[in-house]
Coordinates of C-alpha atoms and ligand atoms in Angstrom, one line a residue:
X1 CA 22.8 29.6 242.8
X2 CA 20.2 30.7 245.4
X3 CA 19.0 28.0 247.8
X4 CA 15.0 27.8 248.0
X5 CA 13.7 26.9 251.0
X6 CA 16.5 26.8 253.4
X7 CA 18.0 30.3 252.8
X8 CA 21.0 29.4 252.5
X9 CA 23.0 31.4 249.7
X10 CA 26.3 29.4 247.2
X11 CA 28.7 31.8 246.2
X12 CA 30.6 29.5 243.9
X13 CA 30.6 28.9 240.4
X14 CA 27.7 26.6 239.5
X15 CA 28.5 23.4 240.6
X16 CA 27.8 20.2 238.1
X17 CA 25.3 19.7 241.1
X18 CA 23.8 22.9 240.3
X19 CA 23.4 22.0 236.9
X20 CA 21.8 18.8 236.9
X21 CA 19.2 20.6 239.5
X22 CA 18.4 23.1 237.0
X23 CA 18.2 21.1 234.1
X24 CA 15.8 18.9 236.5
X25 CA 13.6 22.1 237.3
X26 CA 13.4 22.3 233.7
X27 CA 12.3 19.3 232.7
X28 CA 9.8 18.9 235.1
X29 CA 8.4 22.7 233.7
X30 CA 9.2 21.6 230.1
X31 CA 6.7 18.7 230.6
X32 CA 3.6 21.0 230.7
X33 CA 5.2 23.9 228.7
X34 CA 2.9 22.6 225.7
X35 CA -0.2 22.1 227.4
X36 CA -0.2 25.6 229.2
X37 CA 0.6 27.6 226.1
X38 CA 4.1 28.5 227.2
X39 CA 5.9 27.9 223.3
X40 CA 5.7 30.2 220.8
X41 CA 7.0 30.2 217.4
X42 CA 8.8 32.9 216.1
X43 CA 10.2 33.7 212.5
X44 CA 13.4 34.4 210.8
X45 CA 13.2 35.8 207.4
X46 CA 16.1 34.1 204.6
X47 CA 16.7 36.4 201.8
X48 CA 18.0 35.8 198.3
X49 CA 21.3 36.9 198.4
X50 CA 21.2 39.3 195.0
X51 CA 17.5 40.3 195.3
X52 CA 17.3 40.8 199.1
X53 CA 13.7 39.1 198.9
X54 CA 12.4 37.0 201.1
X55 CA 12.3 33.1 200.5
X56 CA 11.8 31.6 203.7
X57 CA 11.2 32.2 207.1
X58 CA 13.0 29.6 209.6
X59 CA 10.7 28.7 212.6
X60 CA 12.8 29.4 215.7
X61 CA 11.0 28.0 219.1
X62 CA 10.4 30.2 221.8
X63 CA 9.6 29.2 225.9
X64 CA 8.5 31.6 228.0
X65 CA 7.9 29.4 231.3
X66 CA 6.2 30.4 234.2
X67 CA 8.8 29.1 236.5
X68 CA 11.7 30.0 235.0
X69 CA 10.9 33.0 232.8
X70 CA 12.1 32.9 229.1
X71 CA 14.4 29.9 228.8
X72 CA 16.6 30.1 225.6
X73 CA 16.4 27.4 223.0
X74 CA 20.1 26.5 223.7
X75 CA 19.0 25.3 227.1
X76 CA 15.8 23.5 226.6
X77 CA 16.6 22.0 223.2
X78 CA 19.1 19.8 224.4
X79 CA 17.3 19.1 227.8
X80 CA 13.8 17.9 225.1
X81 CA 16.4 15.4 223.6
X82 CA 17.4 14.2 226.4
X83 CA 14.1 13.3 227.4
X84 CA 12.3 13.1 224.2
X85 CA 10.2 15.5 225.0
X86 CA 11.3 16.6 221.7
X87 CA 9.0 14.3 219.9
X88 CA 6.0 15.8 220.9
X89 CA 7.0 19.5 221.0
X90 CA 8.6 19.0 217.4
X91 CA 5.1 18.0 216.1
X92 CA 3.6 20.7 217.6
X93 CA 6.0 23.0 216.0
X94 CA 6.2 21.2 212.5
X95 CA 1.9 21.6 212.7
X96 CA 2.2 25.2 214.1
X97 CA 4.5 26.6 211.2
X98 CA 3.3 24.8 208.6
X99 CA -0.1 26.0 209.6
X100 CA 1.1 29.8 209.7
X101 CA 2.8 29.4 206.4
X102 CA -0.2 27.7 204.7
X103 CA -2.7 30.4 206.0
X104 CA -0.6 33.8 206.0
X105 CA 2.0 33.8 203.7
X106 CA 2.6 34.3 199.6
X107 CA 2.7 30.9 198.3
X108 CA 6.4 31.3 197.0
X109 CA 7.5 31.9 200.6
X110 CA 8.8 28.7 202.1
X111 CA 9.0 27.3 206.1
X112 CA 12.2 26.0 207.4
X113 CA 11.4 23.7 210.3
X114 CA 14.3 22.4 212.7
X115 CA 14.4 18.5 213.0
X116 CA 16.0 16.8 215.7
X117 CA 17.7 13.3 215.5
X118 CA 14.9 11.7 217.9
X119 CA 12.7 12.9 216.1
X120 CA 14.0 11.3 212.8
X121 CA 14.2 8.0 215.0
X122 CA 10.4 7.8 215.5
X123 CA 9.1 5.2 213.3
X124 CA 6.3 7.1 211.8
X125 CA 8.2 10.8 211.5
X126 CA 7.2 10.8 207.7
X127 CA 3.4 10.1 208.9
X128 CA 3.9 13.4 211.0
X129 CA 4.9 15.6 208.4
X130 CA 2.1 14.0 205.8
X131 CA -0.6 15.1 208.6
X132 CA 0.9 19.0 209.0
X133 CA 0.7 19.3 205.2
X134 CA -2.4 18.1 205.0
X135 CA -3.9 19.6 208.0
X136 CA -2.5 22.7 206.7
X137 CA -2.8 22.6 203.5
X138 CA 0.6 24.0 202.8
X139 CA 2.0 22.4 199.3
X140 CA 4.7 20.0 200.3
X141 CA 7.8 22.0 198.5
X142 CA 7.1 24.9 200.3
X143 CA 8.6 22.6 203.9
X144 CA 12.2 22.7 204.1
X145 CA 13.4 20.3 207.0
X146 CA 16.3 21.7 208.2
X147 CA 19.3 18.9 210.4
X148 CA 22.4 18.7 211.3
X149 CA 25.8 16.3 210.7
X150 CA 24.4 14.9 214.2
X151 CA 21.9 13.1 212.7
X152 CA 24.3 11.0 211.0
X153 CA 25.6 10.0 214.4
X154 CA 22.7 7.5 215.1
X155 CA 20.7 4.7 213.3
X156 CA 21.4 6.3 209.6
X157 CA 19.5 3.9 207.8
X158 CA 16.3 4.9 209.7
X159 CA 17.0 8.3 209.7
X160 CA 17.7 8.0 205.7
X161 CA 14.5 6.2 205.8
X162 CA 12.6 9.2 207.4
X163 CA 14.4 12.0 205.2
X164 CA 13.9 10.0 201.7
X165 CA 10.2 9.6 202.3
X166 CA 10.2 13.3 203.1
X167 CA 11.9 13.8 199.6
X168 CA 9.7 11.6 198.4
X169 CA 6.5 13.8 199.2
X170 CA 8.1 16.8 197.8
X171 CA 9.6 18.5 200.6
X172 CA 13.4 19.8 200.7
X173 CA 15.9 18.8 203.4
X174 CA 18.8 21.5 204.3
X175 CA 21.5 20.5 206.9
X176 CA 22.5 23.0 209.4
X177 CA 25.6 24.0 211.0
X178 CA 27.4 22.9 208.2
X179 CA 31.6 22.8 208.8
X180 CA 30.9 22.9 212.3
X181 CA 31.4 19.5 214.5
X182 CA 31.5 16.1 212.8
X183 CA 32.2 17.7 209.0
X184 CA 32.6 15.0 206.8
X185 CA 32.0 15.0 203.0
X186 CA 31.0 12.0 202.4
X187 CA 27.2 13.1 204.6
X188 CA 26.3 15.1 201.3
X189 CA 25.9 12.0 199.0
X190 CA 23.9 10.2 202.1
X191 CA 21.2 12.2 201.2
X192 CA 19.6 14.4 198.8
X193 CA 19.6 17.6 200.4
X194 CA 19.1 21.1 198.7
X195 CA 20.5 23.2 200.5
X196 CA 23.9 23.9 202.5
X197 CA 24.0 26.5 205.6
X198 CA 27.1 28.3 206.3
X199 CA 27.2 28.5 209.9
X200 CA 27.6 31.4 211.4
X201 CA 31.3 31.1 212.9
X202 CA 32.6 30.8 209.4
X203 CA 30.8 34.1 208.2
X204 CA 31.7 36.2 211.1
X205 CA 35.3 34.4 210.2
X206 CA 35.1 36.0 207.0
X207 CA 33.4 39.2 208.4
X208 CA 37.1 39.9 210.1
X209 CA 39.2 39.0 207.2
X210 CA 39.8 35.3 208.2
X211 CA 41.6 34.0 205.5
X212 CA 40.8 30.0 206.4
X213 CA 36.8 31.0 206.8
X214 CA 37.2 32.9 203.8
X215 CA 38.9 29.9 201.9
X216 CA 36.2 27.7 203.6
X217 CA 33.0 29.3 202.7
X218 CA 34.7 29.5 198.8
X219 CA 35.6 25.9 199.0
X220 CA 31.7 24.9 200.3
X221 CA 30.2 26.7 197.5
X222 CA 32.5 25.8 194.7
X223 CA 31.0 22.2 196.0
X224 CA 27.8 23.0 196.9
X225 CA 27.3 24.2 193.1
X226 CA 29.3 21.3 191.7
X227 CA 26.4 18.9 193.5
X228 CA 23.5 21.0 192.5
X229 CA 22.9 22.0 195.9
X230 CA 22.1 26.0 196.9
X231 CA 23.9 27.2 200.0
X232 CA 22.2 29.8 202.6
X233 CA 24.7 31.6 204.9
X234 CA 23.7 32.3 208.8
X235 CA 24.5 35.0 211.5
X236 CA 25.1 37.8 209.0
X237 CA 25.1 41.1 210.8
X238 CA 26.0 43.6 208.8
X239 CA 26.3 45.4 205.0
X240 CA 29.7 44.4 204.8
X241 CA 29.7 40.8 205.6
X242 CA 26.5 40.4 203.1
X243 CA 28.5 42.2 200.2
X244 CA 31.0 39.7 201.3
X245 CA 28.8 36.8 200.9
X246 CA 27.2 37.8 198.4
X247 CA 30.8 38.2 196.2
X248 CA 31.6 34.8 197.3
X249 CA 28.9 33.3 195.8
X250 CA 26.3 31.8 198.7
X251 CA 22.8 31.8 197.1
X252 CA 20.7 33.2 200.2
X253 CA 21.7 34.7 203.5
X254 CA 19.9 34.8 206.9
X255 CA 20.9 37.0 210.0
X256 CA 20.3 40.0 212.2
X257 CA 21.0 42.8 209.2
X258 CA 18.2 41.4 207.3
X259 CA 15.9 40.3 210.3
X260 CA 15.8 39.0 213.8
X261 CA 13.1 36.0 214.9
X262 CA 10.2 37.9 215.5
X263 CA 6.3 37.1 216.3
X264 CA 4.5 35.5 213.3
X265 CA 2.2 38.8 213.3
X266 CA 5.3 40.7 212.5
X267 CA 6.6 38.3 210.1
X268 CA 3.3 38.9 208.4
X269 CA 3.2 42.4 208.2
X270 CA 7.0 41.9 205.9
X271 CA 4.6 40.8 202.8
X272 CA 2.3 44.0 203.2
X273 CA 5.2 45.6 203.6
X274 CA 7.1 44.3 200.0
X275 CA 3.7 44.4 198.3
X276 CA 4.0 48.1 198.7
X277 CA 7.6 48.7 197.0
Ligands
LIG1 P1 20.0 27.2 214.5 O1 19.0 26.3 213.9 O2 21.3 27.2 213.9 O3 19.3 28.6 214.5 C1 20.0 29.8 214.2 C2 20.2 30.5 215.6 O4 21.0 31.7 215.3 C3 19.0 31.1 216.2 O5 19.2 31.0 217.6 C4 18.9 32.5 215.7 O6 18.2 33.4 216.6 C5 20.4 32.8 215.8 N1 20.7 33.9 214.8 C6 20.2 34.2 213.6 N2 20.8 35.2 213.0 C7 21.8 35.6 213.8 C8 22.8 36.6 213.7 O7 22.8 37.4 212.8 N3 23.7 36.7 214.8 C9 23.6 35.9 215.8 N4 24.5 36.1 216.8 N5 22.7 34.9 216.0 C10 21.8 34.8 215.0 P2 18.0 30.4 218.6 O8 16.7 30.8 218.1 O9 18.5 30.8 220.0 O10 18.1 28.9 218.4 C11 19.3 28.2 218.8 C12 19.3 26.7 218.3 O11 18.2 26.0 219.0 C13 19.0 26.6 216.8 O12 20.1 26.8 216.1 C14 18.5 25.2 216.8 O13 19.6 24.3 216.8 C15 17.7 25.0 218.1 N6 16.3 25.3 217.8 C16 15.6 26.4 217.8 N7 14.3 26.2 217.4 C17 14.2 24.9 217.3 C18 13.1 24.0 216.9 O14 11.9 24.5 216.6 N8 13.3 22.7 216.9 C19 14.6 22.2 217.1 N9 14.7 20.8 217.1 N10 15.6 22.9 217.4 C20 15.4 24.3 217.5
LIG2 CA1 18.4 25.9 211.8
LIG3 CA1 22.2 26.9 211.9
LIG4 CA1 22.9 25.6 215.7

């Protein structure tokens, strides 16, 4: 780390010091990152896995601070949980992509939005999603809410709460990072969800001949069938670990051989684009 004002210059490894200090920088930037325009959405498609058509895009935050630069979402995510800036910043992105989705998209294209446990621990979360749809106009089954096991970790019955009354309105729940972390079985009959994603470690697992990710992903959609649920695998990269998804089964796939995040004017210009063919 570089001192500021006193020239001084640390040659060591960042110290835990260090860290807090940045993550305090941060904050204090994150604060008025939503007021001066500095978040951005951008948009990941999610194909079916036979058709290669696009179902979804998943809404991926972006920060582009003035202080800091571009700040990655593995940074500042954690740091807007911490602080709850979350709450306000996930309203603005659940308005934002619902908005983009409503006004630019075909209407069988869905939005996956990333919800965070605070969030989920607001008492009125429901009441947030009821304004975006309605503010956008985007039907409520074309909103996928997309959590993790983490969720499970806190108040559950007001999280359940929050989740069912999103059900309740039509909207699909898909949890995330699934087989990563807290894994436990039993969090698919808490909740209704639709859909299962593969993490990514478990596909690049398989990518490389793993046989436990292999047996893994088989085992998750043997039960992700068996519960009527559909299962979307993450971080694929290339044609061979798609042909290898797709032979074991996993309903729709997401990752850099089939698109990065990009702008929302470039995720647009994908349905001009398959209008022609
Ligand atoms: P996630 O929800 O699991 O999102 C998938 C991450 O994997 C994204 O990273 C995406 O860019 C990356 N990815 C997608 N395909 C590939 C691939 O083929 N290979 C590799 N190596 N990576 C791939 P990103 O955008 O940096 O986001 C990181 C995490 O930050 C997300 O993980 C999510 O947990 C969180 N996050 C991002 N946007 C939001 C948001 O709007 N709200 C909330 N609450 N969290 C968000
Ligand atoms: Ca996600
Ligand atoms: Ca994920
Ligand atoms: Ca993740």
């Amino acid at each position: 780390a570089k001192g500021e004002g006193g020239g001084v210059h640390f040659e060591y490894e960042p110290s835990l010091h260090a860290i807090a200090e940045e993550s305090r920088q941060l904050e204090f930037s994150l604060r008025n990152a939503l007021e001066n325009d500095e978040l951005t959405l951008h948009y990941q498609p999610v194909v079916d896995a036979n058709s290669e058509a696009v179902v979804s895009f998943e809404a991926l935050v972006r920060w582009n601070s003035k202080e800091h630069g571009f700040v990655s979402p593995g940074k500042f995510i954690p740091i807007a949980e911490d602080t709850r800036l979350i709450v306000p910043i996930g309203t603005w992105i659940m308005n934002e992509a619902c908005r983009e989705a409503a006004t630019h998209w075909p209407e069988h294209v869905k939005v996956n939005v990333n919800v965070s446990p605070e969030q989920l621990l607001e008492p009125d979360f429901a009441g947030t999603v009821v304004r975006a749809l309605s503010h956008s106009g985007l039907a409520a089954h074309r909103l996928e809410i997309e959590v993790t096991e983490s969720i499970f970790l806190r108040d559950a019955g007001i999280v359940r709460k929050a989740l069912e009354q999103c059900i309740a309105l039509g909207c699909s729940v898909a949890l995330d990072d699934f087989g990563t972390g807290y894994s436990s079985l039993g969090y698919l009959r808490k909740l209704d969800f639709t859909t299962i994603k593969v993490d990514r470690t478990f596909v690049q697992g398989a990518g490389q001949n793993s046989p436990e990710s292999l047996a893994i992903i088989r085992a998750v959609v043997a039960m992700a069938d068996s519960l009527d649920m559909t299962t979307t695998a993450e971080g694929v990269e290339n044609e061979e670990e798609a042909e290898l998804i797709r032979r074991l089964g996993c309903t729709k796939i997401q990752g850099y051989h089939f698109g990065r995040p990009m702008p929302a004017s470039d995720a647009r210009k994908i349905f001009a684009r398959d209008q022609r063919q």
